[in-house]
XYZ file of C-alpha atoms in Angstrom:
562
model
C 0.000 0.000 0.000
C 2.855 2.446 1.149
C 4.795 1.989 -2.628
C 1.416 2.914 -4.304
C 1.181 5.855 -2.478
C 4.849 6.686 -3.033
C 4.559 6.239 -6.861
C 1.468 8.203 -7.158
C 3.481 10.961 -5.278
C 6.053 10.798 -7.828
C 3.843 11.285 -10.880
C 1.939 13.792 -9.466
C 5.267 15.875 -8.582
C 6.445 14.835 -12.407
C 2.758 16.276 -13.861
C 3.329 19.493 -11.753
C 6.819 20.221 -13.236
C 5.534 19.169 -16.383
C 2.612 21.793 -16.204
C 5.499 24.257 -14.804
C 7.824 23.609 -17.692
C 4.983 24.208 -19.955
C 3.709 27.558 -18.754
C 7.187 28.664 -18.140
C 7.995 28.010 -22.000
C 4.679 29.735 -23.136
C 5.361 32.504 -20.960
C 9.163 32.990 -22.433
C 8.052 32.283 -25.967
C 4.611 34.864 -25.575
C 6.137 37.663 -23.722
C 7.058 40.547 -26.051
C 9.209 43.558 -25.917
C 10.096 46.130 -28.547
C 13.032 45.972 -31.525
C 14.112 48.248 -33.938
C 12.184 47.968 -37.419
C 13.380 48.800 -40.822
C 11.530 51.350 -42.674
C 11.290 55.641 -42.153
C 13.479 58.484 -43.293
C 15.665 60.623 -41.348
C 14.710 64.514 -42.087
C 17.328 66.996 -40.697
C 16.692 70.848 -41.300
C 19.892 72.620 -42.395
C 20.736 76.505 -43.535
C 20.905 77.419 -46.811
C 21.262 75.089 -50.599
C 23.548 73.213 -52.050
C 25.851 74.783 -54.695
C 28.338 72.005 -55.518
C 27.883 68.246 -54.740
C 31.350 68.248 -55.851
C 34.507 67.137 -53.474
C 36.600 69.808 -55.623
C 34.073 72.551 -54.807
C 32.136 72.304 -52.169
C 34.489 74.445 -49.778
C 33.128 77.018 -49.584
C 29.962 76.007 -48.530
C 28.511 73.924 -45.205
C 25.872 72.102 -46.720
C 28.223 71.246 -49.795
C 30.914 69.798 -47.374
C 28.347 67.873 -45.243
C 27.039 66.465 -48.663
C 30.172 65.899 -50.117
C 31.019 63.833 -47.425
C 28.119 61.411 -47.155
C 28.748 60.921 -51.147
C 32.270 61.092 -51.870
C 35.477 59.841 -50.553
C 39.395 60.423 -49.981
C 41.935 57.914 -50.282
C 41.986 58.220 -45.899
C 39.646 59.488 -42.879
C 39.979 60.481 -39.560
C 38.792 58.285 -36.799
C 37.079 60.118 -33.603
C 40.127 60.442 -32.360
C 41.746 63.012 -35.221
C 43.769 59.709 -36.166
C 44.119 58.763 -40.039
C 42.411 56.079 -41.332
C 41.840 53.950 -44.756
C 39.154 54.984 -46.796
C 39.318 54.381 -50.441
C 43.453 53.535 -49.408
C 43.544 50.547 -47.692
C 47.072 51.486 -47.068
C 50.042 54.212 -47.626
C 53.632 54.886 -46.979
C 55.947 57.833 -46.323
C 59.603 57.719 -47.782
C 61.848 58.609 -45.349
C 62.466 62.261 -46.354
C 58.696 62.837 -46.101
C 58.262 63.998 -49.474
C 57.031 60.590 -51.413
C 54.099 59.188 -50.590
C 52.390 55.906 -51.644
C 48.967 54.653 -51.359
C 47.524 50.834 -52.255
C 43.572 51.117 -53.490
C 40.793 48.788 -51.989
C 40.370 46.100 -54.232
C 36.697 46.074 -53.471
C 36.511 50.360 -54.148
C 34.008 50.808 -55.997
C 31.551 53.666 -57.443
C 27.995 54.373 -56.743
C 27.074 52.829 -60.435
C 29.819 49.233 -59.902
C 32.634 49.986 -61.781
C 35.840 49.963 -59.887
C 37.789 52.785 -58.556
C 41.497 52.678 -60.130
C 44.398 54.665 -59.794
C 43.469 56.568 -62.987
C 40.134 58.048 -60.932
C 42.744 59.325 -58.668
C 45.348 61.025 -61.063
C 42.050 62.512 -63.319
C 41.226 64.243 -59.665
C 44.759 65.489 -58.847
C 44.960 66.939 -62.325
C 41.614 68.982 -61.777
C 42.978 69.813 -58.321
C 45.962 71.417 -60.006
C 44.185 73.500 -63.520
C 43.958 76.934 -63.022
C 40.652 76.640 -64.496
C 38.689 75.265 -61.808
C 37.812 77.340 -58.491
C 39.468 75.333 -56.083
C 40.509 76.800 -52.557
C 43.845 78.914 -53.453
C 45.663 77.348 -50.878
C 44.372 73.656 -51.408
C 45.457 74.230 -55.754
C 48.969 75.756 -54.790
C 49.545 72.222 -52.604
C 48.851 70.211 -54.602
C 50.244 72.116 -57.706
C 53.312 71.302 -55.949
C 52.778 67.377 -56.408
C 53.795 65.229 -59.228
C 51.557 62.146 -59.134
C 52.595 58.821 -60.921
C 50.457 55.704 -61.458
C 52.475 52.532 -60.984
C 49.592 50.524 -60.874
C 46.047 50.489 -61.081
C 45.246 50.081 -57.079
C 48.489 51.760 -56.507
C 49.604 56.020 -57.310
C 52.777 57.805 -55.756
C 52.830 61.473 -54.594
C 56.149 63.018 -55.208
C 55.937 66.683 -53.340
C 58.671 69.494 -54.507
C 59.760 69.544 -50.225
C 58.756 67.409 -47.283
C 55.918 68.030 -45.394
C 54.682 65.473 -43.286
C 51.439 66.311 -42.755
C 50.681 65.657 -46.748
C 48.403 62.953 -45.769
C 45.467 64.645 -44.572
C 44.886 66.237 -47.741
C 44.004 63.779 -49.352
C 40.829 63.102 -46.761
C 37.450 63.789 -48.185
C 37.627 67.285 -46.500
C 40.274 68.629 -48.925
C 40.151 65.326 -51.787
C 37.534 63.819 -52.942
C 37.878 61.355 -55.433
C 35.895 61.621 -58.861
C 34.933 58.946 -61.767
C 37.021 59.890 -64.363
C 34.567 57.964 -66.368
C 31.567 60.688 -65.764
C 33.716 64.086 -65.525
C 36.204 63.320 -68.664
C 34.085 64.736 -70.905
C 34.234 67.958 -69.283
C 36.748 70.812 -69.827
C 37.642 72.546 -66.244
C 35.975 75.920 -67.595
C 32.576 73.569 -68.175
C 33.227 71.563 -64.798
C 31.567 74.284 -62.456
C 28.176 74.333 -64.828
C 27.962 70.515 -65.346
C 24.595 68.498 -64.224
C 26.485 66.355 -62.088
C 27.712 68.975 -59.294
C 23.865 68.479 -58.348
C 23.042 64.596 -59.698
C 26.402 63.385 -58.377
C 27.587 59.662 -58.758
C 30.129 58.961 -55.585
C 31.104 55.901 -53.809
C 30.532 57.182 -50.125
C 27.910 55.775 -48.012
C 24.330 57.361 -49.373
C 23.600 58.144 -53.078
C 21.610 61.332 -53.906
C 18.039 60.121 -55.483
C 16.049 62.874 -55.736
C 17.565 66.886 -54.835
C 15.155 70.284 -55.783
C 14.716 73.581 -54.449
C 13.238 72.174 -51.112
C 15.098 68.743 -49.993
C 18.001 66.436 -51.391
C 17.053 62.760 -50.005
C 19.928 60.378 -50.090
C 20.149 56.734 -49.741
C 22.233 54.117 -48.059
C 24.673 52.515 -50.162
C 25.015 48.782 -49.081
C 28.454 48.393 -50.038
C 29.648 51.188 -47.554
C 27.699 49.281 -44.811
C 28.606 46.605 -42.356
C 24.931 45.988 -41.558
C 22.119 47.246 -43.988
C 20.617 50.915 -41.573
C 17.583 50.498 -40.143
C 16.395 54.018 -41.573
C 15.358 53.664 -45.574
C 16.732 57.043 -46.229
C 18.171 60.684 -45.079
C 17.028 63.782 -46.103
C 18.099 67.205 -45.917
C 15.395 69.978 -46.102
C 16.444 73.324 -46.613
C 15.381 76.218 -44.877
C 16.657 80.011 -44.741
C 18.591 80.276 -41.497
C 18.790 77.735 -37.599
C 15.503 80.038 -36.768
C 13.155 78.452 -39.076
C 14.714 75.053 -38.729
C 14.004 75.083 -34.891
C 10.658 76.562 -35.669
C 9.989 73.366 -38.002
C 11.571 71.153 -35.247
C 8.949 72.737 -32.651
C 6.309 71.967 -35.216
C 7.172 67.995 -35.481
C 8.443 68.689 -39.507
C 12.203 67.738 -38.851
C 13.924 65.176 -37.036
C 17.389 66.720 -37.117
C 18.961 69.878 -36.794
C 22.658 70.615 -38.405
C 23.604 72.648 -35.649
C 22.300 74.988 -32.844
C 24.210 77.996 -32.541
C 24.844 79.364 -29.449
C 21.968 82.389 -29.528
C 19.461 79.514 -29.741
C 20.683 77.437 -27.040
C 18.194 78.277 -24.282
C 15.422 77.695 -27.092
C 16.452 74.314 -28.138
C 16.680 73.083 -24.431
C 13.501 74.142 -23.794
C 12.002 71.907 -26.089
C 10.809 68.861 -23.974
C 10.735 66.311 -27.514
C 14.679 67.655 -28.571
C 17.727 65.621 -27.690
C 21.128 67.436 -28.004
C 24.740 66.069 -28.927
C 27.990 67.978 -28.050
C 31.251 67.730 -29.027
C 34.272 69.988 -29.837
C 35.568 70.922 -33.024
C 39.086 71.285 -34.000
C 40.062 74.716 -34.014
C 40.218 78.127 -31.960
C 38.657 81.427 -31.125
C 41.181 84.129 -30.147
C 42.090 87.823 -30.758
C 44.706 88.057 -33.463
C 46.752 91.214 -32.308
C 48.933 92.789 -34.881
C 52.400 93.547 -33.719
C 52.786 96.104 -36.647
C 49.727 98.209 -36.043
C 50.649 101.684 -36.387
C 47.378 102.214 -34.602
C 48.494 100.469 -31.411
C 52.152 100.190 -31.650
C 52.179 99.504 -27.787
C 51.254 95.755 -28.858
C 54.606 95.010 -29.457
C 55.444 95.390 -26.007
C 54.839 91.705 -24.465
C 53.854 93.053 -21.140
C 51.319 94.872 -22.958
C 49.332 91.369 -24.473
C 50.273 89.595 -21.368
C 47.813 92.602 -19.417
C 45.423 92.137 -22.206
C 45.160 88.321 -21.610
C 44.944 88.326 -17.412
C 42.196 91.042 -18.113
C 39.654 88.731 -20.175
C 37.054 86.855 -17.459
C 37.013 83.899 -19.803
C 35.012 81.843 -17.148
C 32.413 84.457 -16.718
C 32.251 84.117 -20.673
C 31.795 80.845 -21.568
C 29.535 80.091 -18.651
C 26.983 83.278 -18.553
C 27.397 85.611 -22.076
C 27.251 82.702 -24.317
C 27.405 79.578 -23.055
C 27.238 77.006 -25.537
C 29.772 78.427 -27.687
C 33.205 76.569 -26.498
C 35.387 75.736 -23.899
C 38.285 77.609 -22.588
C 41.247 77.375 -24.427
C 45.155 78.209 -23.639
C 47.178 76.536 -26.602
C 46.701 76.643 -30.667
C 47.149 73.050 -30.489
C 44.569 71.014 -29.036
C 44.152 69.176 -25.700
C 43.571 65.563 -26.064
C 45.808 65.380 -29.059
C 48.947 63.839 -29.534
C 50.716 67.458 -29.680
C 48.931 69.400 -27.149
C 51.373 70.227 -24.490
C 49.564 70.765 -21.240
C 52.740 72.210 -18.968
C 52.144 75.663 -20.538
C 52.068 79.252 -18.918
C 48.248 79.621 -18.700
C 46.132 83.156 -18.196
C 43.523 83.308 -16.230
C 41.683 86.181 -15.128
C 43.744 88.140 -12.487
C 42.715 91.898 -13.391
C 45.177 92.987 -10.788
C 47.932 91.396 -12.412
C 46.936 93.305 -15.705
C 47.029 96.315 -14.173
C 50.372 95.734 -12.948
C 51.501 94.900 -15.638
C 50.300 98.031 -17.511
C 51.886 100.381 -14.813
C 55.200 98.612 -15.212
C 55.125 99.194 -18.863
C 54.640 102.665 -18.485
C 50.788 103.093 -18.983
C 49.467 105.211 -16.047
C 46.524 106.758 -15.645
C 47.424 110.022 -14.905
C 44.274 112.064 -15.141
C 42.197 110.178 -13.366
C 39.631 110.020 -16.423
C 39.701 105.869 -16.480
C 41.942 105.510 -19.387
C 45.837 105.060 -19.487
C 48.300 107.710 -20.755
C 51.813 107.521 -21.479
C 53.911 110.166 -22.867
C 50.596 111.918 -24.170
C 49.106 108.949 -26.147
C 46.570 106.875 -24.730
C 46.293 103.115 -24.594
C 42.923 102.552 -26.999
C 42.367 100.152 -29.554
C 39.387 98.986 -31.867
C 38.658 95.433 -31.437
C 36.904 93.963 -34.428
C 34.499 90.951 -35.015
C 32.713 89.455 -37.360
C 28.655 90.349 -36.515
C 27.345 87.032 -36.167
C 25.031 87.266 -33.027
C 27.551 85.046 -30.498
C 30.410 87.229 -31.642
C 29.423 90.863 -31.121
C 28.626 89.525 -27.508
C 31.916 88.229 -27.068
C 33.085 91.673 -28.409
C 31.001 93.571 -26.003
C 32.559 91.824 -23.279
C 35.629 91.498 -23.953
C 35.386 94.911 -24.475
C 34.182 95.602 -21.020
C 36.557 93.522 -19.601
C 39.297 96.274 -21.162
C 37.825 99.113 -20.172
C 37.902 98.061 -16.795
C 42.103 98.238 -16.562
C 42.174 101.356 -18.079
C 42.397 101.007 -22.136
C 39.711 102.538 -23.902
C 38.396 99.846 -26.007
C 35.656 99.916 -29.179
C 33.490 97.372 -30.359
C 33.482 96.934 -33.601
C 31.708 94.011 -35.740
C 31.410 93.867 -39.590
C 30.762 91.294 -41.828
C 32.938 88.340 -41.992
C 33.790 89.059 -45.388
C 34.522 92.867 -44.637
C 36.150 91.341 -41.471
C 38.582 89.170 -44.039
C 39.045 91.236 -46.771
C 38.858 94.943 -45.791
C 40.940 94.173 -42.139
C 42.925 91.009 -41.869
C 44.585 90.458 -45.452
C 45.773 94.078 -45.964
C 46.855 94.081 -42.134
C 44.780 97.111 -41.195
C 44.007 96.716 -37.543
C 45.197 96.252 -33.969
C 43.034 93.642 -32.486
C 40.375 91.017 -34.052
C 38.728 88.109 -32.887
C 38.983 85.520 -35.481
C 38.391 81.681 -35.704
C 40.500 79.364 -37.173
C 39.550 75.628 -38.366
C 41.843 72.984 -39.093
C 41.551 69.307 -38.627
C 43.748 66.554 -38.255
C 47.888 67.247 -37.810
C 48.483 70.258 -35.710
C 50.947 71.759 -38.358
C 50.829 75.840 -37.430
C 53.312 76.479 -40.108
C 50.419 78.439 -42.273
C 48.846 80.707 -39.244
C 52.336 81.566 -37.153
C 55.607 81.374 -39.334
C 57.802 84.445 -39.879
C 57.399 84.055 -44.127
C 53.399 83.665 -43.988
C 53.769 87.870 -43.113
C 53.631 88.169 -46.678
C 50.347 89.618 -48.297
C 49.585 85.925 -49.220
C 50.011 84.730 -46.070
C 48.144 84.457 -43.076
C 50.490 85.559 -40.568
C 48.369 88.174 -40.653
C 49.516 89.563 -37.098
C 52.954 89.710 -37.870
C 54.591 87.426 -35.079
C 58.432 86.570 -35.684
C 60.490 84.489 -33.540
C 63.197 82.795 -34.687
C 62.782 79.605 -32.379
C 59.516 79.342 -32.701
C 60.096 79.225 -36.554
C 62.458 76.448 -35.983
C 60.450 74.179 -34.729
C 58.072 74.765 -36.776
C 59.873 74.340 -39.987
C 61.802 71.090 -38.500
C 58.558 69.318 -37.057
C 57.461 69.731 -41.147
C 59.849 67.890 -42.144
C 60.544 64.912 -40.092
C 57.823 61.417 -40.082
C 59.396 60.562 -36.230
C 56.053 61.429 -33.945
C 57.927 61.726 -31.088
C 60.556 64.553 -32.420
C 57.609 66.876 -33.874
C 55.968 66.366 -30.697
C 58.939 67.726 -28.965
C 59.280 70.529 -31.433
C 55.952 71.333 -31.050
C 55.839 71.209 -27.287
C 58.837 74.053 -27.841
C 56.548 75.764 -29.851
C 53.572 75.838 -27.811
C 56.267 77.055 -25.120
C 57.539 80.359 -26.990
C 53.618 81.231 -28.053
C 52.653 81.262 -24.384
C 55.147 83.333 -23.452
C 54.704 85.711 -26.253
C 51.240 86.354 -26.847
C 51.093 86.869 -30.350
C 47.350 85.918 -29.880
C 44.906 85.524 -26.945
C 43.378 82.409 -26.750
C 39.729 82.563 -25.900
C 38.160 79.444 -26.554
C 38.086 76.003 -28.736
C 34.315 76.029 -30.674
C 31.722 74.051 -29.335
C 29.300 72.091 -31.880
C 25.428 71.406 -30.916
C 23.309 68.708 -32.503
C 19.576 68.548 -31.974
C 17.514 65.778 -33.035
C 13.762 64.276 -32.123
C 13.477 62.233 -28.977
C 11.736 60.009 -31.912
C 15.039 58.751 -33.063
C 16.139 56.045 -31.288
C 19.906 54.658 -30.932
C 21.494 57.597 -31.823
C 25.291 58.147 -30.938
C 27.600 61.643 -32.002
C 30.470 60.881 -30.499
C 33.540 63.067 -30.623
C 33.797 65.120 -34.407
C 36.636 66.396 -36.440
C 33.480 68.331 -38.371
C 29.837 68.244 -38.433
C 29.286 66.301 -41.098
C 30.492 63.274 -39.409
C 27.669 63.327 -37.276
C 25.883 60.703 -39.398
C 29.168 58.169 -38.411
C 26.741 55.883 -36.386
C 23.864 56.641 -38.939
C 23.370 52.596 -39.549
C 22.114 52.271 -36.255
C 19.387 54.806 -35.935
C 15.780 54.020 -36.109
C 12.277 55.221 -36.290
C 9.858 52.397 -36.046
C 9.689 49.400 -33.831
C 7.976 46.232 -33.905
C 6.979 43.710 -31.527
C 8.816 40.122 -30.976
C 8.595 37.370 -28.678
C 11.798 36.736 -26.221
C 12.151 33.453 -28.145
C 12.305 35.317 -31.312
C 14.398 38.496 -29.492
C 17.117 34.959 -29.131
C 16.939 33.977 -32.781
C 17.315 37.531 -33.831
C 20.656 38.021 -31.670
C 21.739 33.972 -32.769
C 21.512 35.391 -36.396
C 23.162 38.870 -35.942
C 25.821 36.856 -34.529
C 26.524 34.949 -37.543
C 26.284 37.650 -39.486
């Protein structure tokens, strides 16, 4: 009797964990959560049209670039961390003298429309690069007029400059060379190039193709080939709209998902809005005030005690953090922190208005009067500071301004137009003070902005700063491939710059992304420029759809052996 019982226990325990098993697998296999779905397009509002779809043209303009980049390619790229990377070159080499340079093609480049990309696309795009036909940036043609490239193979071309320079390779990213199909643009001449169809119906090898581009939008779409995963999203469009006011005004009004940038003045407004997410990163490059050591104006800026006052006078903190926030973060070197260059033991200036002063009075510049502006010898210590008028600069000019005034030198604000600002001031050297921005991405090389010979009128020296060591370095750190040295040479340089003060730093740019809280999975990471916002664009989505856990396994099983 006692067995019986016993084995009816037993089954009975087996049927319960039976029954448990059961309801546990149609509870694993029937509860759902939400995955991303293929399917929806990706509208971003930017500023202005495109011009150019054209990696030889599109300079001079921001929606151009950003285009140009999605579309085109250079033979390398920068990684997040300003680092060069293959792109269409899935390799290169420098000759030991740093003027040769070879680079090895993909053998799987290829263009928008199939056919391969060959060394002969590359030496057709050189040779536009170098006609004095074709608009390209004056500086960017007289490089590369400088180069003698040779074809030794068709996945292989050699760049033979006139004189080293080691930081050749970056010009031939997609930011200054793009490569072209020879087999579309041959039957152009370089006078007909700028009016041709296919600056606006352009066939790349980048990651989207342009399928449809009027007045009002361009949509592009993914290439698969440029994909390690097919994107989510079916397509990306740009919309175009007059100026960042209307495109946050669309934003507010559900029309965009995206907006190319916020500037500073419209900070507050974009994080106000509860369905916005931002994305900030820095941008290569600085803000300062260019002081020019020849002004006859304000021939007291050649005394170093002088700038030195000028710099301890600035509250740079106060700046940044309550006239404009948004705009950048303090900065105390032309090369920038985080790189491999930056050297972060130098003589820094922060605000320390008694410092100024003293160093004013021990430079001779008293106020003597009592009237709240410094005298010596019967001049007085005033200057014009100039700007260009965009909203977030004639603020910083006000204050900095200010800031001036306070020590004792009777400072005007002055913005014009950036062109006016570049043309009528900077390149014929008529000024005393301006607060300009330079951009550069990639090696720190500040050959072009701060060596004795770029004084001339085509230079852009355009404050007038010689010193013989600093030139030095600078010239040596061109020439040699060894990391190390020109990181030395430019830690020297970095050295004399901070002591002289041929420029104040103010700040390194700041750059804002806004895009709909509807976007899911979206990354921005750290950007050389803005267009490489889109670098985690494969990921993004719009639309979800429902799955079972048991299917949420199968889809991870099969992503792994993809």
């Amino acid at each position: 009797m006692s067995r019986h019982v016993r084995w009816q226990a037993a089954l009975a325990l087996l049927g319960i964990l039976l029954v448990a098993s059961l309801l546990s697998y149609a509870a694993y296999s029937y509860t759902t959560e939400y995955v991303p779905a293929r399917g929806g397009v990706f509208v971003e509002g930017v500023a202005g049209n495109p011009q150019y779809i054209n990696p030889l043209l599109c300079q001079y303009n921001e929606v151009d670039r950003d285009l140009c980049a999605l579309v085109f390619n250079g033979l390398l790229k920068f990684d997040e961390q300003g680092e060069l990377q293959p792109d269409l070159a899935e390799s290169w080499e420098i000759g030991p003298n740093s003027d040769v340079f070879t680079f090895t093609l993909r053998s799987d480049a290829r263009w928008h429309d199939g056919l391969r990309i060959t060394a002969d696309d590359v030496l057709f795009t050189v040779e536009l690069m170098q006609d004095p036909d074709l608009p390209v940036l004056p500086d960017l043609a007289a490089l590369w007029r400088t180069v003698i490239a040779k074809k030794i193979d068709d996945r292989t071309v050699q760049f033979q400059l006139s004189e080293p320079f080691a930081a050749f390779p970056d010009f031939t990213t997609i930011r200054w060379f793009g490569v072209l199909p020879k087999h579309y643009w041959q039957r152009y001449t370089p006078r007909e190039l700028v009016r041709a169809q296919l600056n606006t119906q352009p066939i790349g090898s980048g990651p989207f193709r342009v399928t449809e581009i009027d007045s009002l939008h361009v949509r592009l779409e993914p290439n698969p080939r440029a994909f390690d995963a097919l994107p989510f999203l079916d397509a990306l469009e740009f919309r175009f709209f007059p100026d960042y006011a209307s495109i946050l005004a669309a934003a507010e009004a559900g029309e965009v998902h995206g907006i190319r940038r916020i500037p500073p003045e419209h900070l507050a407004r974009a994080e106000a809005m509860p369905n916005l997410q931002l994305f900030t990163s820095p941008l290569p490059g600085y803000t300062l005030i260019l002081l020019n050591l020849d002004s006859p104006n304000a021939s007291f800026l050649s005394d170093v005690r002088v700038r030195q006052a000028l710099a301890y006078a600035i509250d740079r903190d106060r700046l940044l953090k309550e006239t404009i926030p948004g705009v950048g973060l303090k900065a105390d070197s032309p090369i920038l922190p985080g790189t491999w260059a930056y050297n972060p033991d130098i003589p820094t200036y922060d605000y320390n208005p008694s410092r100024a002063k003293a160093l004013l009075e021990e430079a001779g510049w008293i106020d003597s009067d009592g009237d709240g502006v410094r005298e010596q010898e019967g001049q007085q210590l005033e200057l014009i500071l100039l700007s260009d008028d965009a909203p977030s600069s004639t603020l910083v000019n006000q204050a900095i301004t200010e800031d001036w005034t306070r020590i004792g030198v009777r400072t005007i604000s002055q913005p014009v137009s950036f062109t006016g600002l570049v043309s009528d001031f900077l390149v014929p050297r008529n000024f005393s003070a301006a607060i300009v921005s330079w951009e550069f991405i990639g090696d720190p090389d500040p050959y072009p902005l701060w060596h004795s010979t770029q004084i001339a009128p085509e230079g852009q020296n355009y404050g007038g700063w010689r010193n013989r060591t600093a030139d030095i370095a600078m010239e040596q750190a061109r020439v040699t491939a060894d990391k190390e040295i020109r990181r030395q040479l430019y830690y020297q340089f970095q050295e004399v710059f901070a002591q002289e003060l041929p420029g104040i730093l103010l700040y390194y740019p700041l750059y804002t992304y806004g895009a709909s809280t509807a976007v899911q999975n979206m990354e921005v990471g750290r950007l050389n420029e803005p267009s490489e916002r889109f670098r985690t664009f494969a990921q993004w989505h719009l639309l979800q759809r429902k799955v079972t856990l048991s299917e949420r396994r199968t889809l991870k099983f099969d992503k792994l052996q993809e």
